[in-house]
XYZ file of C-alpha atoms in Angstrom:
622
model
C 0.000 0.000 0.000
C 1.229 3.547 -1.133
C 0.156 7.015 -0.668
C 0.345 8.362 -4.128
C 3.131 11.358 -4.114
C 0.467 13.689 -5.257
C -1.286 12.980 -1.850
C -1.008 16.818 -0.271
C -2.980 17.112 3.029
C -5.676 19.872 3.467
C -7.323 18.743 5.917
C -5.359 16.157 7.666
C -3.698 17.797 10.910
C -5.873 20.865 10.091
C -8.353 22.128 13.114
C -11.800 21.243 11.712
C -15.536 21.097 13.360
C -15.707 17.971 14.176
C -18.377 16.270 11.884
C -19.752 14.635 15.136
C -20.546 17.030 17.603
C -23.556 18.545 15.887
C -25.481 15.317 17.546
C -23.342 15.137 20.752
C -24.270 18.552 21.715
C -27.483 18.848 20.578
C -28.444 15.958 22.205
C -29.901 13.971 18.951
C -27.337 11.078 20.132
C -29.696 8.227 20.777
C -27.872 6.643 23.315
C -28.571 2.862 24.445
C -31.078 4.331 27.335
C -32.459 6.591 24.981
C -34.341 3.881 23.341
C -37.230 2.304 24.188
C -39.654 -0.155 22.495
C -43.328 -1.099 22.371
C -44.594 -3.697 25.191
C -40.560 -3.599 26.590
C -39.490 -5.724 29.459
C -37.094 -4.356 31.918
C -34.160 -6.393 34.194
C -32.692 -5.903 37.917
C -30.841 -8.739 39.498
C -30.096 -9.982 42.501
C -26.574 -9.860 43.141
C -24.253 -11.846 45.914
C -23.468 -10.302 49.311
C -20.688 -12.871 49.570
C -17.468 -13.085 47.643
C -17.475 -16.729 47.816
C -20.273 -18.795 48.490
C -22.076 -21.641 47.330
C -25.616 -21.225 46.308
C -27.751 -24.133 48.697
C -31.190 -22.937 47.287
C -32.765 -19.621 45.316
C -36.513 -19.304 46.326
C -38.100 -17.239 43.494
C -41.894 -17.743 44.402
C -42.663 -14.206 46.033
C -40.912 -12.590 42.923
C -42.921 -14.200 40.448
C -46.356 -12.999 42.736
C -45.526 -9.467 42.644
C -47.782 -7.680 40.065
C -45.969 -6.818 36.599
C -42.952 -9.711 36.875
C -42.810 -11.121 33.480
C -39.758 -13.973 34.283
C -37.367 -14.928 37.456
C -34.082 -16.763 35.365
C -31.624 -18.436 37.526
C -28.301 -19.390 36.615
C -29.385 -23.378 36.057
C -32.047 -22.319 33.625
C -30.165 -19.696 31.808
C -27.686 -22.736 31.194
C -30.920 -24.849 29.153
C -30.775 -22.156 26.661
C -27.413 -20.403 26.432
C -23.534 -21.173 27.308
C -23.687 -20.837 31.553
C -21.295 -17.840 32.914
C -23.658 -15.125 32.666
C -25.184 -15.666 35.612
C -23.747 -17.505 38.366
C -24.537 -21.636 38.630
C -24.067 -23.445 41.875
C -21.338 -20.779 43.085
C -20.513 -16.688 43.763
C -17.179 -15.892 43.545
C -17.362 -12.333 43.990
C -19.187 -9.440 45.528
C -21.866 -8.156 43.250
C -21.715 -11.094 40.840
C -25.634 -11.658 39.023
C -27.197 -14.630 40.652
C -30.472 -13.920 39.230
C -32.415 -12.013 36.495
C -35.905 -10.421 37.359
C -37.997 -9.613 34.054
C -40.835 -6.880 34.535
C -42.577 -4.229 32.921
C -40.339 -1.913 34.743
C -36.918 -1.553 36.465
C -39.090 -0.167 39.392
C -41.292 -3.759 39.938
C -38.015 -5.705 38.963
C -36.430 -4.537 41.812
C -39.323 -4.423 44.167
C -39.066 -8.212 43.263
C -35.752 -8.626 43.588
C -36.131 -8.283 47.545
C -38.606 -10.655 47.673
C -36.253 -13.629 46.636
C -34.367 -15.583 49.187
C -30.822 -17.400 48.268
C -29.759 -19.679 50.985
C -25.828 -19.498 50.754
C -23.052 -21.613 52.347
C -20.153 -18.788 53.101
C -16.984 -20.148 52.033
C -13.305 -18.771 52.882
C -12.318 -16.070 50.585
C -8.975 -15.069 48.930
C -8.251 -11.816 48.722
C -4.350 -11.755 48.101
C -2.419 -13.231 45.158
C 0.073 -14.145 46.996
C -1.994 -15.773 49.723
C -3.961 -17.647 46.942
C -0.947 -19.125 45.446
C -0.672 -20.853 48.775
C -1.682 -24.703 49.056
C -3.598 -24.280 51.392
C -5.667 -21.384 50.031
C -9.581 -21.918 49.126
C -9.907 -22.986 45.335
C -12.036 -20.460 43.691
C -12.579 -23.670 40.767
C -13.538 -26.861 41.762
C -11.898 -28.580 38.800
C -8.292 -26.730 39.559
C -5.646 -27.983 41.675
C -5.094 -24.191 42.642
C -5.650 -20.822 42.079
C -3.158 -20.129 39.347
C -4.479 -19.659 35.836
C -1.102 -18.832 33.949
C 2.161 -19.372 35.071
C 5.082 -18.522 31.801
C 8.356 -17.311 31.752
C 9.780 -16.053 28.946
C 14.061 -16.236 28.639
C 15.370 -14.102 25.657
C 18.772 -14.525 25.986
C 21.243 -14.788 28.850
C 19.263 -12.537 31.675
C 21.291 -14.542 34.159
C 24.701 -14.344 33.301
C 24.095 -10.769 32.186
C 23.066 -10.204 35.860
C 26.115 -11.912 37.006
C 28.097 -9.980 35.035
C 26.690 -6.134 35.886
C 28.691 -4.451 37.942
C 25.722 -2.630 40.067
C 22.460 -4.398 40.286
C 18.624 -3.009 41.612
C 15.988 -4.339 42.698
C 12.719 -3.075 43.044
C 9.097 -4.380 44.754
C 6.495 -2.066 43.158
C 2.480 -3.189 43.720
C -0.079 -1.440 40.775
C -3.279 -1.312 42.729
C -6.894 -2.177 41.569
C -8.801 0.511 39.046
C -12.206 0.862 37.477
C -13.015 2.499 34.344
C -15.702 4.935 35.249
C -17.560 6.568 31.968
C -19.970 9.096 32.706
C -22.634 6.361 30.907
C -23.185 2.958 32.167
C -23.089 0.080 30.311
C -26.769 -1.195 28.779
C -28.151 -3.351 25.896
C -31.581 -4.064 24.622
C -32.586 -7.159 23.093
C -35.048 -9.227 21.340
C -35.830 -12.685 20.657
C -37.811 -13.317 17.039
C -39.762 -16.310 17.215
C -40.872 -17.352 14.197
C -37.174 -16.456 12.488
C -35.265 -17.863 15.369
C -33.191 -14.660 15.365
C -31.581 -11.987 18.110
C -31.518 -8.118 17.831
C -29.366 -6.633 20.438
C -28.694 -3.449 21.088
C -25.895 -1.982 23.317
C -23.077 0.374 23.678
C -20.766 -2.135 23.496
C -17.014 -1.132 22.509
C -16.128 -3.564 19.711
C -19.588 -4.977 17.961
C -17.387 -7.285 16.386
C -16.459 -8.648 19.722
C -20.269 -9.016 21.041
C -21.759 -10.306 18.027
C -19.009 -12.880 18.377
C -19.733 -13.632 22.058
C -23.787 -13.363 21.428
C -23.604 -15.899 18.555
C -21.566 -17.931 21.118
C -23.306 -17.815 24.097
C -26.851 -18.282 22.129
C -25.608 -21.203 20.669
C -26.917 -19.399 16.955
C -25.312 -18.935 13.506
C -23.502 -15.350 12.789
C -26.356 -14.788 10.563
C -28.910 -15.420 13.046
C -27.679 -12.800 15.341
C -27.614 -9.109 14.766
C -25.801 -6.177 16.929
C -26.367 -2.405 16.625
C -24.486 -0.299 18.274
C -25.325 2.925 19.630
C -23.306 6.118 20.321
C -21.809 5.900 23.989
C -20.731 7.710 26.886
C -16.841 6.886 27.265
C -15.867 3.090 27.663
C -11.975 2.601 28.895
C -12.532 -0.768 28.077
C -15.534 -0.983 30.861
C -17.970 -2.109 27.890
C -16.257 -4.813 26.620
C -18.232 -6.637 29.299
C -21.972 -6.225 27.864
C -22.125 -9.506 26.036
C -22.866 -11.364 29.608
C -25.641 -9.075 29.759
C -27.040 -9.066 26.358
C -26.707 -13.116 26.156
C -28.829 -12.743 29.632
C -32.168 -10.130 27.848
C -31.743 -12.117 24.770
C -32.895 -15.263 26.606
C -35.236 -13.427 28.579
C -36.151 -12.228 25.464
C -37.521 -15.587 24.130
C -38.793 -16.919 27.219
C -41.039 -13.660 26.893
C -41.979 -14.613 24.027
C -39.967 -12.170 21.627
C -40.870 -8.830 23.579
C -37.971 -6.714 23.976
C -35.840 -6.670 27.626
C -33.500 -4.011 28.465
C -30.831 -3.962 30.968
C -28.981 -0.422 32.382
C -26.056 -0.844 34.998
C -27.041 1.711 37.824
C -23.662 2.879 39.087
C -22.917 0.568 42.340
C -23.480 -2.569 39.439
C -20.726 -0.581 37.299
C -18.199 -0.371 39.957
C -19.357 -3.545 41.693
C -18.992 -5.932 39.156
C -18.853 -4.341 35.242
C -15.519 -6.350 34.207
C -13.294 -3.389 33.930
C -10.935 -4.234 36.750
C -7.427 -3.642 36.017
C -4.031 -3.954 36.630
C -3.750 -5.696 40.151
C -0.268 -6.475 39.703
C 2.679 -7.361 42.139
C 5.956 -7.197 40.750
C 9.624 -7.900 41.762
C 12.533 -6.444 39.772
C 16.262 -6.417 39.158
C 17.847 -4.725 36.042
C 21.629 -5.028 35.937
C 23.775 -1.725 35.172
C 27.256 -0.879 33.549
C 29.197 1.907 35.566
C 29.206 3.732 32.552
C 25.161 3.778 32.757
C 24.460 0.788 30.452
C 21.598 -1.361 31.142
C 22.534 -4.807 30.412
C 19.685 -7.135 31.846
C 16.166 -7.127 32.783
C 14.572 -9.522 34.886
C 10.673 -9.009 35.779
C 8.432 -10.965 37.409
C 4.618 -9.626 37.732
C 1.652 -11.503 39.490
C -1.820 -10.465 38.002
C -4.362 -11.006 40.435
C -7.264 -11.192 37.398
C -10.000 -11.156 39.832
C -12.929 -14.170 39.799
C -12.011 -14.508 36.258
C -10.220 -12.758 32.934
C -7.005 -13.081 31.904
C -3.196 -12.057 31.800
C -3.661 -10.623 28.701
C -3.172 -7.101 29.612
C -0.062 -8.358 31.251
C 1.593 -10.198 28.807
C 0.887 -6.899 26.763
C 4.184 -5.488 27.969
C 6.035 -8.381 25.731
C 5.387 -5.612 22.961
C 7.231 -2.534 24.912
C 9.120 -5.648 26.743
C 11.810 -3.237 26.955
C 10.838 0.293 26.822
C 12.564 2.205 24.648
C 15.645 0.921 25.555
C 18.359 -1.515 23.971
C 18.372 -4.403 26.126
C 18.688 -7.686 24.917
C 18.851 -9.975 27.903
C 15.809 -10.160 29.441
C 13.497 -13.217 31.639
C 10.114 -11.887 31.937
C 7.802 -14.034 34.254
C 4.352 -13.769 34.306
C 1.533 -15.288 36.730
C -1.917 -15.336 36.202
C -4.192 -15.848 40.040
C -7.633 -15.923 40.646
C -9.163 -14.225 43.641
C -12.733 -13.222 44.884
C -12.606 -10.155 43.405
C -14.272 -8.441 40.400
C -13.586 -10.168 37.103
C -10.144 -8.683 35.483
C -11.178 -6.873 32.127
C -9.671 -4.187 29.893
C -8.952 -1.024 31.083
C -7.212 1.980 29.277
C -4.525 0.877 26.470
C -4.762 -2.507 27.635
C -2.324 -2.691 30.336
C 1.038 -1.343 29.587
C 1.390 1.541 31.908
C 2.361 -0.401 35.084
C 4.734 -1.816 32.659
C 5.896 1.493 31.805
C 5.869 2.750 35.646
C 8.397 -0.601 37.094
C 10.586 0.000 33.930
C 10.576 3.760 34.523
C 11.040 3.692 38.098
C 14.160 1.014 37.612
C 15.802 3.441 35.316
C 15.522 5.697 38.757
C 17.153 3.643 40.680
C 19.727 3.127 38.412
C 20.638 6.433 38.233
C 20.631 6.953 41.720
C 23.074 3.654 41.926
C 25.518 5.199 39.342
C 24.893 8.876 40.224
C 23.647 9.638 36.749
C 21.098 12.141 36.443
C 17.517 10.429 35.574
C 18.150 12.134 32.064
C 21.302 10.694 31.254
C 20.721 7.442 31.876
C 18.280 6.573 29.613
C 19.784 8.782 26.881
C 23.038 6.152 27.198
C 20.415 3.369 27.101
C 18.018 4.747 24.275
C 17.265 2.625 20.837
C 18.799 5.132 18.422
C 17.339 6.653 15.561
C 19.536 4.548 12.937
C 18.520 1.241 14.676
C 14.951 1.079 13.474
C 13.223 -0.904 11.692
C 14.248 -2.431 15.901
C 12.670 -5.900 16.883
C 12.682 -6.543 20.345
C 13.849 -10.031 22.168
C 10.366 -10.903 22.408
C 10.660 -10.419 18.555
C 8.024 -7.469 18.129
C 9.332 -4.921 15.908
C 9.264 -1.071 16.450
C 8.665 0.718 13.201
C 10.506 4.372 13.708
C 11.476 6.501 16.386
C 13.936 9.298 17.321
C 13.877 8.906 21.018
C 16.988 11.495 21.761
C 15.140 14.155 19.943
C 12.147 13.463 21.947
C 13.671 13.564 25.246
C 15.771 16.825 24.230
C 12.508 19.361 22.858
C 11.035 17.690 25.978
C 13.604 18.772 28.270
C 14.112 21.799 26.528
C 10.404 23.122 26.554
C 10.128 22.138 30.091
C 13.502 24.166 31.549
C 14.307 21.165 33.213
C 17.872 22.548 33.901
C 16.257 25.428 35.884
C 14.220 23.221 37.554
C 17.153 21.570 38.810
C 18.794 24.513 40.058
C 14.901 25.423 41.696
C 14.781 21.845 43.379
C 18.866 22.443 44.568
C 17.198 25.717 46.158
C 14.394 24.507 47.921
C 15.644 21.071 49.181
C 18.465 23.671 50.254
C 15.600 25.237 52.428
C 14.541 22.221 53.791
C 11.197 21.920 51.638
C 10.738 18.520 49.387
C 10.943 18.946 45.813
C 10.188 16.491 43.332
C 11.181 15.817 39.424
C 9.813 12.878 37.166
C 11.725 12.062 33.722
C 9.454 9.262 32.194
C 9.736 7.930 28.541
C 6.925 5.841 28.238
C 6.230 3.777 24.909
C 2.225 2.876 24.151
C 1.868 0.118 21.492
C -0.271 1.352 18.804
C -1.790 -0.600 16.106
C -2.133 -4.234 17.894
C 0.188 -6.353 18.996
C -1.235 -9.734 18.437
C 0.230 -11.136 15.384
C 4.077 -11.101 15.950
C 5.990 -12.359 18.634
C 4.152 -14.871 22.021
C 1.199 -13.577 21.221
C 0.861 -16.683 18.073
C 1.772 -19.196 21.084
C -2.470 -19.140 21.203
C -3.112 -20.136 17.289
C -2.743 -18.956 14.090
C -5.118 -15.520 13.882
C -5.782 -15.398 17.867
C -5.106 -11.967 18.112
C -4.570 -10.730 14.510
C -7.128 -7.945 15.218
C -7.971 -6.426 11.816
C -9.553 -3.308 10.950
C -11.757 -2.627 8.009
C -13.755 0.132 6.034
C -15.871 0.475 3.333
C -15.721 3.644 0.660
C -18.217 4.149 -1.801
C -19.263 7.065 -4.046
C -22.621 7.416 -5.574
C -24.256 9.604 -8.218
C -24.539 12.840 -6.611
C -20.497 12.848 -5.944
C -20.751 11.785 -2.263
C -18.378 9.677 -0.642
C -20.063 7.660 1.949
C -17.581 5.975 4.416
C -19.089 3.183 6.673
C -16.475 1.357 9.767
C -17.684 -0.873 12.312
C -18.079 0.418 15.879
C -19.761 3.098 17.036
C -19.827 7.107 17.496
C -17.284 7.348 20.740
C -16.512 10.685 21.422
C -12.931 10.131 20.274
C -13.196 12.080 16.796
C -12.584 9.271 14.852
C -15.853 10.020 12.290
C -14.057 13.408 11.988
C -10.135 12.130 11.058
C -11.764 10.176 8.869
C -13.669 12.340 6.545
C -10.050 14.384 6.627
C -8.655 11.689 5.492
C -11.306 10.615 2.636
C -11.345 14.206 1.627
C -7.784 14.830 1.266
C -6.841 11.563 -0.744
C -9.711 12.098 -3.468
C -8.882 15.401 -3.517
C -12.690 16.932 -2.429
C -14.650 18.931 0.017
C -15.184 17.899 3.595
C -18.672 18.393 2.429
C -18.393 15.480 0.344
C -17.803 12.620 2.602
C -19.959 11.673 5.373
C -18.869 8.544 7.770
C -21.634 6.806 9.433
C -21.166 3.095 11.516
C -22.407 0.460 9.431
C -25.308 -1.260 9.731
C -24.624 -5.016 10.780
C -25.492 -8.284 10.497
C -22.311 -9.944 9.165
C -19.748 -7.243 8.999
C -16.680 -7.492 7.660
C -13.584 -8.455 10.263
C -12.985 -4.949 12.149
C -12.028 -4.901 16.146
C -13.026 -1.408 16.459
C -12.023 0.663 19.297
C -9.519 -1.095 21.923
C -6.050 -1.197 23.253
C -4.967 2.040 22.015
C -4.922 0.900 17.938
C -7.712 3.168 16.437
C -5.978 5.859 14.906
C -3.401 3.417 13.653
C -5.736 0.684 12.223
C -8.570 2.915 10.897
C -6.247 5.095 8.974
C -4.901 2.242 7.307
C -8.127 0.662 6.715
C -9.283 3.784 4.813
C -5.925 4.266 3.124
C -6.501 0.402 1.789
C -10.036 0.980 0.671
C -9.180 4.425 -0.913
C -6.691 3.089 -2.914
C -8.302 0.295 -4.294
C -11.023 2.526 -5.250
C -8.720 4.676 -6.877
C -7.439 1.824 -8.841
C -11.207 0.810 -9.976
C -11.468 4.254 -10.775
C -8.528 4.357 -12.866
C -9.419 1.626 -14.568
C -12.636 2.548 -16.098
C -10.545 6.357 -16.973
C -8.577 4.225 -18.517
C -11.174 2.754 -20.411
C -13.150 6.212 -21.504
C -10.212 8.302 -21.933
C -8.677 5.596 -24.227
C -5.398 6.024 -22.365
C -2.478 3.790 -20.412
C -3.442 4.017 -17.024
C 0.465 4.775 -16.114
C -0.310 7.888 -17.469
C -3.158 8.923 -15.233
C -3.149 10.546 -12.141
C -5.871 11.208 -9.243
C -6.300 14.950 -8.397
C -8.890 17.390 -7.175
C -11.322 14.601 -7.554
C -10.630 13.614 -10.587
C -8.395 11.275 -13.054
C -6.721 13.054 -15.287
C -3.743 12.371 -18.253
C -0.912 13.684 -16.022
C 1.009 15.255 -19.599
C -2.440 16.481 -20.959
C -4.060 17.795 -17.614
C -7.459 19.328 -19.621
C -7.843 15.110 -20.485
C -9.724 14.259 -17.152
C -12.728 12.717 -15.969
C -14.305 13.584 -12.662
C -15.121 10.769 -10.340
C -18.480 11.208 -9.864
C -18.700 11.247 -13.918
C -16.763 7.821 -13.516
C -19.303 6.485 -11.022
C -22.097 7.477 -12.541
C -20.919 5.712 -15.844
C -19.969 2.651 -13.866
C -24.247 2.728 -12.408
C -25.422 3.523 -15.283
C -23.245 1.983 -18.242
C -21.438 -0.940 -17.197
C -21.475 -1.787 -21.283
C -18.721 1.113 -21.211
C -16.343 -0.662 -18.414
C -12.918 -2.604 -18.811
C -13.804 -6.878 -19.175
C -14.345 -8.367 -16.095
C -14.697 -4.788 -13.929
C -17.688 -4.675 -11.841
C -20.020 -1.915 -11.790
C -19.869 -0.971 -8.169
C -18.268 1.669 -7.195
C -17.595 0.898 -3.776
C -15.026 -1.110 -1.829
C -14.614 -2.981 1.129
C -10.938 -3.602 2.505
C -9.567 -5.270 5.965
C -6.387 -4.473 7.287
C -4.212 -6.437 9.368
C -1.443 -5.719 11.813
C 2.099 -6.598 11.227
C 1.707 -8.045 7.332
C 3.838 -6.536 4.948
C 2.284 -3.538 2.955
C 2.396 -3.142 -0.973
């Protein structure tokens, strides 16, 4: 893929209105609570007290008299009709964790009937520290594990040990990242309903990546891709917090049929969010030595975290740092050990980036003591430690590359625009006085793009985590570009960089293009908005469908103008005989001949003028 060297940007890195704030501040957003439907069904649940219990009995009966209950679903009858997690089956593990699902004809009578049912528990010992669960004796979260560890992996990438050995200062660090929640101002929500005679599921939700929870809806229904549909609506901030809907939109879609297709809703309140939404994060205990050269060099790494995921999740976000294993520094020996433990705490899920800033923080805070070790200013040392500029392509030992960088010139404008020598002298002056004075020098690096399909990441299967992006550009009659992608109006701006980015490479108004989400059913592969990637994966996606519209263009200009089509060029929205510029054919003239005249079009070209392309992390470009 190549940016033609005509390609001069307009609008790209140009201040702009953004082309979605007209229904942001306006308020026309329909939001997920915004919508309601005829004869709809509402959901509370009750939720456990205990972080580990079992369940002995669940009397519903009182529920199911109160006036206006529709259903009472446990977790043993949710399992009849979908994949059981949703709602917990014979055992709580955490505070706050759904035990059961009250359907009414509002949330107001689904949680008057909530109190009414009784769930006889049998309290069981908790764990509450990784550590402690690690233990032998600890309680087993799992009945079918012989402990509480879920992951246990260390990864060697060269001689860490005998580089150790060999350092002539070596520091060692205990650093603990505590527990966060992602907190958008909107809860998470879905709506769904159950068709009957079609044996199909509508659900609608602000979940983050619709790819993701069409995936996990078709799953956990036990349907066909085609049987299950997801719309997305705008949302209210995410952080990763609304990766977690599927659970709840597997739970209204069965409600949903039991009901006999009538539409159920679901809304977190705020105490559900923070309870028990799935965006815990980064629980990590870590212990750390990195081996030093007197002249400043780092020469080995050694890192071992323990994740404490929660009542479930993963170590994903941990094993995250194997892309910025080493910061932006050029150290090649390196063990990194990683530990995966449950504990009766709220399920581990994605928060912000995908975990690399504790990462970031131990490396960081290493390089600190390192220079404190070797009396190097916090500066210096990691300019003596820095990938240069004339080292990239760079591939770490974990073997995922780095693209480009000039991390010297960073650091320097940074320094520079920050009069950090003058805040030296201030902090010699007031520590002088006897007041504390503190500076941080952090050079942090957040993978872009995704990391999934280099490096340990393929250790889970071919395509596990390839994470590919995709976009669809089409131009129609009236010489308007629509632009569809798949996931939803954020907040982030992404609708607006990409009509910049439609508009500059066709060489056209701002006016022209318009970028909606696409309506679904079976999209195309796209992982929407996570782990930091957008920007990256959506330009590229757009770049990849651009150009291969350009090239169907070109082809039919070929074709009218009776010309090679080495000779053509794209240009202020049109394609034009580069030598003989007055030669040209505007593209909406070109569309409109490929609708309406596809007798006039090269063999074997379709008369579409549209395209659909997927792009994929870490693949070689054209």
């Amino acid at each position: 893929m190549s940016i033609p060297v005509y390609f001069q940007p307009k609008f790209v890195g140009q201040s702009i209105k953004r082309v979605e704030d007209p229904l942001l501040l306006t308020g026309k957003a329909r939001h997920i609570d915004d919508l309601a439907f005829p004869d709809m069904l509402h959901v509370a649940f009750v939720r456990s007290p205990h972080p580990h219990a079992r369940i002995r009995s669940i009397d519903t009966r009182a529920a199911l008299q109160v006036p206006g209950v529709e259903y009472v679903l446990t977790g043993q009858e949710l399992s009849q009709h979908a994949m059981p997690g949703s709602i917990a089956f014979e055992k709580v593990r955490y505070v706050g964790e759904p035990v059961v699902a009250v359907a009414a004809i509002s949330r107001y009578v689904a949680e008057d009937a909530v109190e009414q049912i009784k769930v006889d528990y049998e309290v069981l010992p908790p764990v509450a520290d990784a550590r402690q669960a690690m233990e032998p004796t600890a309680a087993r979260l799992y009945d079918n594990m012989d402990n509480n560890v879920t992951y246990k992996k260390t990864y060697t990438y060269g001689d860490p040990e005998g580089a150790l050995g060999r350092s002539e200062v070596v520091v060692r660090g205990h650093f603990r990242s505590p527990r966060v929640s992602a907190n958008p101002i909107e809860t998470g929500g879905c709506i769904s309903a159950f068709d009957p005679v079609m044996g199909e599921v509508t659900s609608w939700s602000n979940a983050q990546v619709p790819r993701m929870a069409h995936a996990a809806l078709s799953a956990g229904l036990r349907l066909p891709f085609n049987r299950v549909r997801v719309i997305v609506q705008p949302h209210g901030g995410s952080f990763g917090s609304k990766l977690a809907i599927p659970k709840y939109m597997i739970v209204t879609a069965v409600l949903s049929k039991l009901c006999g297709g009538r539409p159920v809703k679901y809304i977190e309140d705020r105490i559900e969010h923070l309870m028990a939404s799935g965006s815990h994060a980064w629980e990590r205990l870590y212990d750390v030595e990195f081996g030093f050269m007197r002249d400043g060099r780092c020469t080995a790494m050694r890192i071992r975290a323990i994740s404490d995921i929660g009542a479930s999740g993963g170590v994903t976000q941990t094993l995250k740092a194997l892309t910025c294993l080493t910061g932006a520094y050029k150290v090649r020996d390196v063990e990194f050990d990683v530990t995966g433990v449950f504990t009766n705490k709220g399920p581990d899920g994605a928060y912000r980036g995908y975990g690399p800033p504790t990462h970031t923080m131990v490396l960081e805070r290493m390089m600190d003591k390192g220079a404190a070790a070797l009396g190097l200013d916090p500066a210096e040392i990691r300019r003596r430690n820095f990938i240069q500029p004339d080292e990239f392509p760079y591939t770490l030992p974990s073997g995922v590359p780095y693209d480009s960088g000039n991390y010297p010139e960073v650091l320097r404008v940074a320094l520079e625009s920050s009069g950090y020598a003058e805040l030296r002298r201030e902090q010699e002056r007031l520590r002088a006085a006897g007041r504390l004075a503190g500076i941080s020098v952090v050079f942090g690096i957040e993978p872009g793009g995704y990391w999934g399909s280099t490096g340990p990441y393929r250790e889970w299967g071919p395509g596990a985590s390839a994470a590919p992006e995709a976009a669809t550009i089409a131009l129609d009659a009236t010489g308007q570009f629509q632009v569809e992608i798949y996931h939803a109006l954020s907040g982030q701006g992404h609708f607006s960089f990409a009509t910049q980015l439609v508009a500059d490479y066709f060489g056209v108004p701002l006016e022209a293009v318009r970028v909606a989400t696409a309506e679904p059913k079976t999209w195309p592969p796209s992982s929407g908005p996570l782990g930091s990637r957008l920007a990256v994966t959506l330009t590229f996606a757009i770049i990849g469908a651009a150009e291969r519209l350009r090239d169907k263009f070109t082809k039919v200009a070929a074709q009218l103008l009776e010309a090679p089509e080495e000779v053509l060029e794209l240009r202020d929205g049109a394609i034009r005989v580069r030598e003989a510029p007055q030669r040209s054919l505007s593209l909406v003239q070109i569309a409109r001949t490929m609708l309406s005249s596809p007798n006039l079009l090269p063999p074997g070209m379709d008369a579409n003028p549209a395209v659909t392309y997927v792009w994929t992390a870490n693949r070689p470009v054209d």
